[in-house]
Amino acid sequence: MKRICLFSTIFLLLLSSDFTFGQEEKTDANVFGHVTSGGEHIPYATVIVKGTAIGVTCDESGHYRLINLPVGELTLKASMMGYKSKEIVILAEKNKTLEVNFELEEDILTLDEVIVTANRTEQKRTEAPLIVHTIQPAIINTSQSATLGEVLNFSPGLRVENNCQNCGFSQVRINGMDGVYSQILINNMPIFSGLAGVYGLELIPSNMIEKIEVVRGGGSSLFGSNAIAGTINIRLNDPKSDSYEVGVNYNLTGMGVDGSGGNAPDMQAHFNTSVVSDNNKSGVSLFGFTRDRKMFDANGDNYSELAPLKNINIGTRLFHRFGSRDKLTLDFFAINEKRDGGNMQDYPVHERDIAEALEHDFKTAALTFDKFIRDQDLLTVYASGQFIERDSYYGAEQSLKDYGNTKDHTYNIGAQYKALFDNSTLVAGIENRGGFLVDKKLGYPDYDNAVITDGVIVDVPHTENVIISDQASLTTGVFIQYDIELGKIKIALGGRYDHYMVKNKAKPEQEANTGNVFSPRINLMYELTGTLKARISYSKGYRAPQIFDEDLHIESSGLRQVFHRNDPGLKQETSHTILGSLDFNGMIGSAYAGLLVEGFYIRLMHPFSNEFGEPDEEGTVIYTRVNSENGATVNGVNLEFKLRNTGSFVLTSGFTLQSGKYDDVQEFNTRKFFRSPASYGFLTVDWDFAENCSFAVSGTYTGKMQVPYFGPDTDPDTGELRESGSFFDLGSKLRYNIQLNGTHIQLFGGVKNIFNSYQSDFDSGINRDPSYIYGPLFPRTLYFGIKFGNLAL
């Protein structure tokens, strides 16, 4: 019923928005020109008509053309990453062509960059009342990051870790908190489901990403549940011009690592292309990525530390303008991946000592309609869905009973309206999200109960499929955000009201878990000087009791299997977050510099924690998630520093000092969060030392942390708590660009983790603890490759 009401609301909004699906009037009011900076043309700059859906990207010579514009006074805006945008007002007249040229000023620290994640609406990053960190393609290239999981390490307060030697389950931590406290969005939509999150950081290739926006701290007032630690918004590549790029690179993982099982080849290839119609009404971009990584064995015991995997990704993003003030956008991508951790990969999985083998079929689609109303008000209606099927085997010692199948369907529909006033903005919306997950164990031939006659097996019974989880979750929310600028002060007030319902359909006798949550947010920004801004904010967040990432991952060894369950009485977890920051962007001597100091305080109420069960006769252990009687506190400081001269040298760095503790003692008689180092950070340097040549350095630092251990070197029933060492993972990259008849060719090569700062005490053998893994994602890795296209590299 609620979904019907929501559809009715959206339908009424659409009826009131004066759709114009007919043919656009051929006014022959045209504009042409170029975009330059310092006398040099800027290829692929964007020129739009404000308050409309009309826009075009310059060609590689920096020229553009707009045709059949609406008649009247129009504002043209030219923008390009690395330059300050510029607006020019023109009078468009029927049957008249104007020449309009733009001269842009270089924006060394990308202060003019437009972001959307702060308040669900476009605004300049430096004008947002909330700190938003962006990860640009330049960082992806500098760090040679093939996937989303690799590049997230290069953002302040973020750290990606591998949590399983067998299958490579990974998660991203924001401000030291578990990955389940972070919400991952794709083009502003929360369709990255719990099942997708188990292995999703390695499933999303970096070549499909235009940029990544990161909001640290509670963002639940606008984006809903699970944004207690922060929000990561993945912006996909838009079709902007007729362009193409193809690349191939080859990696040798574990190069020169003593005691390992040898180098592990990792072959990767990608393509990107886009086509835009001559009248700029339609465009489509395509991307693809494929990877074949062999197993890496760090200690020579023939068991994986990095699981072998093969995947292929393909997707598209297309748009069409029905009129000058409306635009329809469709996104679709599909991923198929196989990973095969454990040992004896040339045997069937049930004949091996340990196998954690999975195949994912992953499809995501999203439809967005934008309609400009009044002058520059914007109505957005959206719908998205994600469909995942996973075939899995988590088992040990030639077991037949550990085959599984999981189906996960999620959707998100909603509408949002942005109203612009003289010095303020109002954003309001409604949305409904649903998730339906069925996880089951597959039946198997039960040889233990076979019928034997005269020593001959005459009948083998076959067990039935067993439903492990059959869950439905529905959340309906309304949100509102009001921004107002009063001189040097900018204030943002927001709130979201959610009603959620989680039903365990596998146990219909259990009542549905429901709740109503109001999540307010207030942000203030004060411009102390032209180069220094102060911000302070408060937000409340929540996390509903439902299936999350790690629940759908099973740890297997010869000693035991670990499953995760929710306590039937589990209730929502809430948070209160306070952030304060000083943000400087200006000149230091002859160089441009940016310095951010951000303090954070997060108070968790009724936080989720695990109760470790006793192993049964088959070695199965249940970790039950319960609410801690008291709370927990996370606090610390994030530092970010950028330095850049006129263009040949760029330094970006970030460092985090943080602490996370429960109020009362938890497992192993400690209050500290596990796997959460007190300090970590990153560094990237890009230096164009000669024409067409550049040298890059990238590195991450990980401090000491406490890691639980349940392997054979201790009592596997009770385990022990160990302290890791610290790591500094340093890499370098050399690039050489060649210009050839309008095509750009780049040759590159480098080394990741040059000094092999990598875990040295991995557990060995069939009885190892596969979750005893920490530190950098990869050992020393040598790579080289080539890419070419008509886009600037």
PDB file of C-alpha atoms in Angstrom, residues 491-692:
ATOM      1  CA  ILE A 491      23.673  27.252   7.287  1.00  0.00           C
ATOM      2  CA  ALA A 492      22.225  23.901   6.231  1.00  0.00           C
ATOM      3  CA  LEU A 493      19.355  22.329   8.154  1.00  0.00           C
ATOM      4  CA  GLY A 494      18.164  18.890   7.176  1.00  0.00           C
ATOM      5  CA  GLY A 495      16.210  15.939   8.415  1.00  0.00           C
ATOM      6  CA  ARG A 496      14.924  12.563   7.323  1.00  0.00           C
ATOM      7  CA  TYR A 497      12.092  10.444   8.703  1.00  0.00           C
ATOM      8  CA  ASP A 498      12.245   6.697   7.963  1.00  0.00           C
ATOM      9  CA  HIS A 499       9.903   3.821   8.656  1.00  0.00           C
ATOM     10  CA  TYR A 500      11.603   0.453   8.231  1.00  0.00           C
ATOM     11  CA  MET A 501      10.388  -3.136   8.372  1.00  0.00           C
ATOM     12  CA  VAL A 502      12.582  -6.247   8.342  1.00  0.00           C
ATOM     13  CA  LYS A 503      10.814  -9.591   8.059  1.00  0.00           C
ATOM     14  CA  ASN A 504      12.418 -13.026   8.444  1.00  0.00           C
ATOM     15  CA  LYS A 505      10.232 -14.987   6.035  1.00  0.00           C
ATOM     16  CA  ALA A 506      12.091 -18.193   6.861  1.00  0.00           C
ATOM     17  CA  LYS A 507      10.530 -17.983  10.332  1.00  0.00           C
ATOM     18  CA  PRO A 508       7.033 -16.570   9.771  1.00  0.00           C
ATOM     19  CA  GLU A 509       6.201 -17.012  13.440  1.00  0.00           C
ATOM     20  CA  GLN A 510       8.658 -14.230  14.266  1.00  0.00           C
ATOM     21  CA  GLU A 511       7.249 -10.735  14.283  1.00  0.00           C
ATOM     22  CA  ALA A 512       8.655  -8.286  11.779  1.00  0.00           C
ATOM     23  CA  ASN A 513      11.266  -5.943  13.143  1.00  0.00           C
ATOM     24  CA  THR A 514       9.988  -2.393  12.621  1.00  0.00           C
ATOM     25  CA  GLY A 515      11.064   1.074  13.618  1.00  0.00           C
ATOM     26  CA  ASN A 516      10.537   4.787  13.046  1.00  0.00           C
ATOM     27  CA  VAL A 517      13.617   6.992  12.985  1.00  0.00           C
ATOM     28  CA  PHE A 518      14.031  10.745  12.666  1.00  0.00           C
ATOM     29  CA  SER A 519      17.564  11.758  11.665  1.00  0.00           C
ATOM     30  CA  PRO A 520      18.298  15.487  11.881  1.00  0.00           C
ATOM     31  CA  ARG A 521      21.395  17.287  10.610  1.00  0.00           C
ATOM     32  CA  ILE A 522      22.728  20.832  11.002  1.00  0.00           C
ATOM     33  CA  ASN A 523      25.819  22.266   9.305  1.00  0.00           C
ATOM     34  CA  LEU A 524      27.380  25.704   9.642  1.00  0.00           C
ATOM     35  CA  MET A 525      30.194  27.211   7.598  1.00  0.00           C
ATOM     36  CA  TYR A 526      31.858  30.548   8.369  1.00  0.00           C
ATOM     37  CA  GLU A 527      34.283  32.243   5.999  1.00  0.00           C
ATOM     38  CA  LEU A 528      36.971  33.561   8.331  1.00  0.00           C
ATOM     39  CA  THR A 529      39.000  34.975   5.417  1.00  0.00           C
ATOM     40  CA  GLY A 530      39.014  34.534   1.675  1.00  0.00           C
ATOM     41  CA  THR A 531      41.259  31.491   2.090  1.00  0.00           C
ATOM     42  CA  LEU A 532      40.127  30.043   5.424  1.00  0.00           C
ATOM     43  CA  LYS A 533      36.757  28.485   6.249  1.00  0.00           C
ATOM     44  CA  ALA A 534      35.485  26.958   9.490  1.00  0.00           C
ATOM     45  CA  ARG A 535      32.762  24.316   9.624  1.00  0.00           C
ATOM     46  CA  ILE A 536      30.883  22.559  12.408  1.00  0.00           C
ATOM     47  CA  SER A 537      28.090  20.015  12.125  1.00  0.00           C
ATOM     48  CA  TYR A 538      25.870  17.639  14.057  1.00  0.00           C
ATOM     49  CA  SER A 539      24.002  14.636  12.649  1.00  0.00           C
ATOM     50  CA  LYS A 540      22.091  11.654  13.917  1.00  0.00           C
ATOM     51  CA  GLY A 541      22.290   8.354  12.094  1.00  0.00           C
ATOM     52  CA  TYR A 542      20.997   4.838  12.453  1.00  0.00           C
ATOM     53  CA  ARG A 543      21.629   1.289  11.331  1.00  0.00           C
ATOM     54  CA  ALA A 544      18.658  -1.063  11.037  1.00  0.00           C
ATOM     55  CA  PRO A 545      18.919  -4.721  12.173  1.00  0.00           C
ATOM     56  CA  GLN A 546      19.133  -6.684   8.951  1.00  0.00           C
ATOM     57  CA  ILE A 547      21.491  -8.849   6.913  1.00  0.00           C
ATOM     58  CA  PHE A 548      24.747  -7.022   6.222  1.00  0.00           C
ATOM     59  CA  ASP A 549      27.995  -7.662   4.393  1.00  0.00           C
ATOM     60  CA  GLU A 550      29.861 -10.020   6.692  1.00  0.00           C
ATOM     61  CA  ASP A 551      26.763 -12.120   7.460  1.00  0.00           C
ATOM     62  CA  LEU A 552      26.916 -13.456   3.918  1.00  0.00           C
ATOM     63  CA  HIS A 553      30.563 -14.466   4.164  1.00  0.00           C
ATOM     64  CA  ILE A 554      31.550 -17.766   5.790  1.00  0.00           C
ATOM     65  CA  GLU A 555      35.015 -18.454   7.152  1.00  0.00           C
ATOM     66  CA  SER A 556      36.115 -22.040   6.497  1.00  0.00           C
ATOM     67  CA  SER A 557      39.019 -24.093   7.762  1.00  0.00           C
ATOM     68  CA  GLY A 558      39.672 -27.697   8.737  1.00  0.00           C
ATOM     69  CA  LEU A 559      38.980 -26.779  12.349  1.00  0.00           C
ATOM     70  CA  ARG A 560      35.715 -24.894  12.086  1.00  0.00           C
ATOM     71  CA  GLN A 561      33.188 -22.929  10.062  1.00  0.00           C
ATOM     72  CA  VAL A 562      31.974 -19.529  11.194  1.00  0.00           C
ATOM     73  CA  PHE A 563      28.455 -18.305  10.406  1.00  0.00           C
ATOM     74  CA  HIS A 564      26.902 -14.966  11.396  1.00  0.00           C
ATOM     75  CA  ARG A 565      23.377 -14.544  12.732  1.00  0.00           C
ATOM     76  CA  ASN A 566      21.246 -11.727  14.121  1.00  0.00           C
ATOM     77  CA  ASP A 567      19.730 -12.101  17.573  1.00  0.00           C
ATOM     78  CA  PRO A 568      15.884 -12.189  17.233  1.00  0.00           C
ATOM     79  CA  GLY A 569      15.619  -9.242  19.628  1.00  0.00           C
ATOM     80  CA  LEU A 570      18.204  -7.114  17.840  1.00  0.00           C
ATOM     81  CA  LYS A 571      17.118  -3.491  17.608  1.00  0.00           C
ATOM     82  CA  GLN A 572      18.405  -0.519  15.661  1.00  0.00           C
ATOM     83  CA  GLU A 573      21.715   1.100  16.460  1.00  0.00           C
ATOM     84  CA  THR A 574      21.824   4.903  16.541  1.00  0.00           C
ATOM     85  CA  SER A 575      24.629   7.439  16.418  1.00  0.00           C
ATOM     86  CA  HIS A 576      25.303  11.083  17.201  1.00  0.00           C
ATOM     87  CA  THR A 577      28.127  12.688  15.217  1.00  0.00           C
ATOM     88  CA  ILE A 578      29.868  16.024  15.741  1.00  0.00           C
ATOM     89  CA  LEU A 579      32.373  17.299  13.175  1.00  0.00           C
ATOM     90  CA  GLY A 580      34.488  20.445  13.261  1.00  0.00           C
ATOM     91  CA  SER A 581      37.047  21.609  10.708  1.00  0.00           C
ATOM     92  CA  LEU A 582      39.299  24.371   9.458  1.00  0.00           C
ATOM     93  CA  ASP A 583      39.919  24.423   5.709  1.00  0.00           C
ATOM     94  CA  PHE A 584      42.686  26.605   4.206  1.00  0.00           C
ATOM     95  CA  ASN A 585      43.177  27.026   0.453  1.00  0.00           C
ATOM     96  CA  GLY A 586      45.614  29.657  -0.779  1.00  0.00           C
ATOM     97  CA  MET A 587      49.190  30.528  -1.665  1.00  0.00           C
ATOM     98  CA  ILE A 588      52.260  29.485   0.321  1.00  0.00           C
ATOM     99  CA  GLY A 589      55.160  31.256  -1.323  1.00  0.00           C
ATOM    100  CA  SER A 590      54.841  30.596  -5.052  1.00  0.00           C
ATOM    101  CA  ALA A 591      52.872  27.378  -4.645  1.00  0.00           C
ATOM    102  CA  TYR A 592      49.179  26.680  -4.136  1.00  0.00           C
ATOM    103  CA  ALA A 593      48.392  24.811  -0.929  1.00  0.00           C
ATOM    104  CA  GLY A 594      45.385  23.326   0.802  1.00  0.00           C
ATOM    105  CA  LEU A 595      45.272  22.234   4.432  1.00  0.00           C
ATOM    106  CA  LEU A 596      42.314  20.612   6.172  1.00  0.00           C
ATOM    107  CA  VAL A 597      42.102  19.784   9.877  1.00  0.00           C
ATOM    108  CA  GLU A 598      38.931  17.921  10.784  1.00  0.00           C
ATOM    109  CA  GLY A 599      37.982  16.583  14.203  1.00  0.00           C
ATOM    110  CA  PHE A 600      35.248  13.979  14.636  1.00  0.00           C
ATOM    111  CA  TYR A 601      33.294  12.550  17.545  1.00  0.00           C
ATOM    112  CA  ILE A 602      30.807   9.696  17.058  1.00  0.00           C
ATOM    113  CA  ARG A 603      28.689   8.342  19.874  1.00  0.00           C
ATOM    114  CA  LEU A 604      27.076   4.932  19.218  1.00  0.00           C
ATOM    115  CA  MET A 605      24.028   3.885  21.214  1.00  0.00           C
ATOM    116  CA  HIS A 606      23.149   0.175  21.526  1.00  0.00           C
ATOM    117  CA  PRO A 607      26.013  -0.732  19.160  1.00  0.00           C
ATOM    118  CA  PHE A 608      26.038  -4.151  17.541  1.00  0.00           C
ATOM    119  CA  SER A 609      28.611  -6.597  18.893  1.00  0.00           C
ATOM    120  CA  ASN A 610      29.252 -10.342  18.499  1.00  0.00           C
ATOM    121  CA  GLU A 611      28.713 -13.162  20.942  1.00  0.00           C
ATOM    122  CA  PHE A 612      30.957 -16.084  20.006  1.00  0.00           C
ATOM    123  CA  GLY A 613      29.207 -19.445  20.266  1.00  0.00           C
ATOM    124  CA  GLU A 614      30.789 -22.791  21.140  1.00  0.00           C
ATOM    125  CA  PRO A 615      31.720 -25.079  18.223  1.00  0.00           C
ATOM    126  CA  ASP A 616      29.301 -27.969  17.726  1.00  0.00           C
ATOM    127  CA  GLU A 617      30.385 -31.538  17.019  1.00  0.00           C
ATOM    128  CA  GLU A 618      30.987 -30.652  13.368  1.00  0.00           C
ATOM    129  CA  GLY A 619      33.060 -27.581  14.262  1.00  0.00           C
ATOM    130  CA  THR A 620      30.385 -25.050  13.298  1.00  0.00           C
ATOM    131  CA  VAL A 621      30.531 -21.774  15.251  1.00  0.00           C
ATOM    132  CA  ILE A 622      27.761 -19.163  15.332  1.00  0.00           C
ATOM    133  CA  TYR A 623      28.613 -15.504  15.841  1.00  0.00           C
ATOM    134  CA  THR A 624      25.407 -13.883  17.095  1.00  0.00           C
ATOM    135  CA  ARG A 625      25.033 -10.147  16.655  1.00  0.00           C
ATOM    136  CA  VAL A 626      23.501  -8.539  19.736  1.00  0.00           C
ATOM    137  CA  ASN A 627      23.087  -5.026  21.090  1.00  0.00           C
ATOM    138  CA  SER A 628      25.736  -4.018  23.591  1.00  0.00           C
ATOM    139  CA  GLU A 629      24.142  -2.878  26.860  1.00  0.00           C
ATOM    140  CA  ASN A 630      26.131   0.342  26.857  1.00  0.00           C
ATOM    141  CA  GLY A 631      27.483   2.405  23.985  1.00  0.00           C
ATOM    142  CA  ALA A 632      30.720   3.075  22.136  1.00  0.00           C
ATOM    143  CA  THR A 633      32.691   6.172  21.185  1.00  0.00           C
ATOM    144  CA  VAL A 634      34.818   6.895  18.120  1.00  0.00           C
ATOM    145  CA  ASN A 635      36.843  10.095  17.974  1.00  0.00           C
ATOM    146  CA  GLY A 636      39.889  11.465  16.251  1.00  0.00           C
ATOM    147  CA  VAL A 637      41.232  13.885  13.676  1.00  0.00           C
ATOM    148  CA  ASN A 638      41.683  13.774   9.897  1.00  0.00           C
ATOM    149  CA  LEU A 639      44.434  15.812   8.251  1.00  0.00           C
ATOM    150  CA  GLU A 640      44.723  16.560   4.546  1.00  0.00           C
ATOM    151  CA  PHE A 641      47.451  18.521   2.771  1.00  0.00           C
ATOM    152  CA  LYS A 642      47.748  19.452  -0.915  1.00  0.00           C
ATOM    153  CA  LEU A 643      50.579  21.287  -2.627  1.00  0.00           C
ATOM    154  CA  ARG A 644      50.833  22.218  -6.279  1.00  0.00           C
ATOM    155  CA  ASN A 645      52.852  24.623  -8.361  1.00  0.00           C
ATOM    156  CA  THR A 646      51.715  25.836 -11.774  1.00  0.00           C
ATOM    157  CA  GLY A 647      51.131  22.288 -12.953  1.00  0.00           C
ATOM    158  CA  SER A 648      54.302  20.185 -13.062  1.00  0.00           C
ATOM    159  CA  PHE A 649      54.266  19.014  -9.424  1.00  0.00           C
ATOM    160  CA  VAL A 650      51.297  17.852  -7.334  1.00  0.00           C
ATOM    161  CA  LEU A 651      51.395  16.434  -3.801  1.00  0.00           C
ATOM    162  CA  THR A 652      48.343  15.078  -1.977  1.00  0.00           C
ATOM    163  CA  SER A 653      48.425  13.486   1.446  1.00  0.00           C
ATOM    164  CA  GLY A 654      46.152  12.547   4.302  1.00  0.00           C
ATOM    165  CA  PHE A 655      46.582  11.205   7.808  1.00  0.00           C
ATOM    166  CA  THR A 656      44.154   9.996  10.487  1.00  0.00           C
ATOM    167  CA  LEU A 657      44.556   9.647  14.246  1.00  0.00           C
ATOM    168  CA  GLN A 658      41.589   7.924  15.849  1.00  0.00           C
ATOM    169  CA  SER A 659      40.322   5.803  18.716  1.00  0.00           C
ATOM    170  CA  GLY A 660      37.291   3.514  18.938  1.00  0.00           C
ATOM    171  CA  LYS A 661      36.179   1.978  22.257  1.00  0.00           C
ATOM    172  CA  TYR A 662      33.091   0.344  23.740  1.00  0.00           C
ATOM    173  CA  ASP A 663      31.914   1.573  27.122  1.00  0.00           C
ATOM    174  CA  ASP A 664      32.067  -1.929  28.550  1.00  0.00           C
ATOM    175  CA  VAL A 665      34.469  -4.827  28.065  1.00  0.00           C
ATOM    176  CA  GLN A 666      33.839  -6.992  24.995  1.00  0.00           C
ATOM    177  CA  GLU A 667      35.551 -10.114  23.632  1.00  0.00           C
ATOM    178  CA  PHE A 668      39.092 -10.835  24.832  1.00  0.00           C
ATOM    179  CA  ASN A 669      38.501  -8.576  27.828  1.00  0.00           C
ATOM    180  CA  THR A 670      39.092  -5.370  25.880  1.00  0.00           C
ATOM    181  CA  ARG A 671      37.067  -2.280  25.008  1.00  0.00           C
ATOM    182  CA  LYS A 672      38.962  -1.428  21.796  1.00  0.00           C
ATOM    183  CA  PHE A 673      37.596  -1.911  18.294  1.00  0.00           C
ATOM    184  CA  PHE A 674      39.339  -4.773  16.510  1.00  0.00           C
ATOM    185  CA  ARG A 675      41.254  -4.259  13.249  1.00  0.00           C
ATOM    186  CA  SER A 676      41.180  -0.496  13.772  1.00  0.00           C
ATOM    187  CA  PRO A 677      44.651   1.107  13.835  1.00  0.00           C
ATOM    188  CA  ALA A 678      45.141   4.288  15.834  1.00  0.00           C
ATOM    189  CA  SER A 679      46.904   5.912  12.869  1.00  0.00           C
ATOM    190  CA  TYR A 680      46.906   5.522   9.079  1.00  0.00           C
ATOM    191  CA  GLY A 681      47.369   7.698   6.026  1.00  0.00           C
ATOM    192  CA  PHE A 682      48.389   8.080   2.380  1.00  0.00           C
ATOM    193  CA  LEU A 683      50.642  10.080   0.067  1.00  0.00           C
ATOM    194  CA  THR A 684      50.671  10.689  -3.703  1.00  0.00           C
ATOM    195  CA  VAL A 685      53.141  12.742  -5.739  1.00  0.00           C
ATOM    196  CA  ASP A 686      52.865  13.411  -9.467  1.00  0.00           C
ATOM    197  CA  TRP A 687      55.751  15.161 -11.232  1.00  0.00           C
ATOM    198  CA  ASP A 688      55.833  16.079 -14.930  1.00  0.00           C
ATOM    199  CA  PHE A 689      59.622  16.249 -15.069  1.00  0.00           C
ATOM    200  CA  ALA A 690      59.900  16.508 -18.864  1.00  0.00           C
ATOM    201  CA  GLU A 691      57.690  17.025 -21.875  1.00  0.00           C
ATOM    202  CA  ASN A 692      55.374  13.982 -22.235  1.00  0.00           C
TER     203      ASN A 692
END
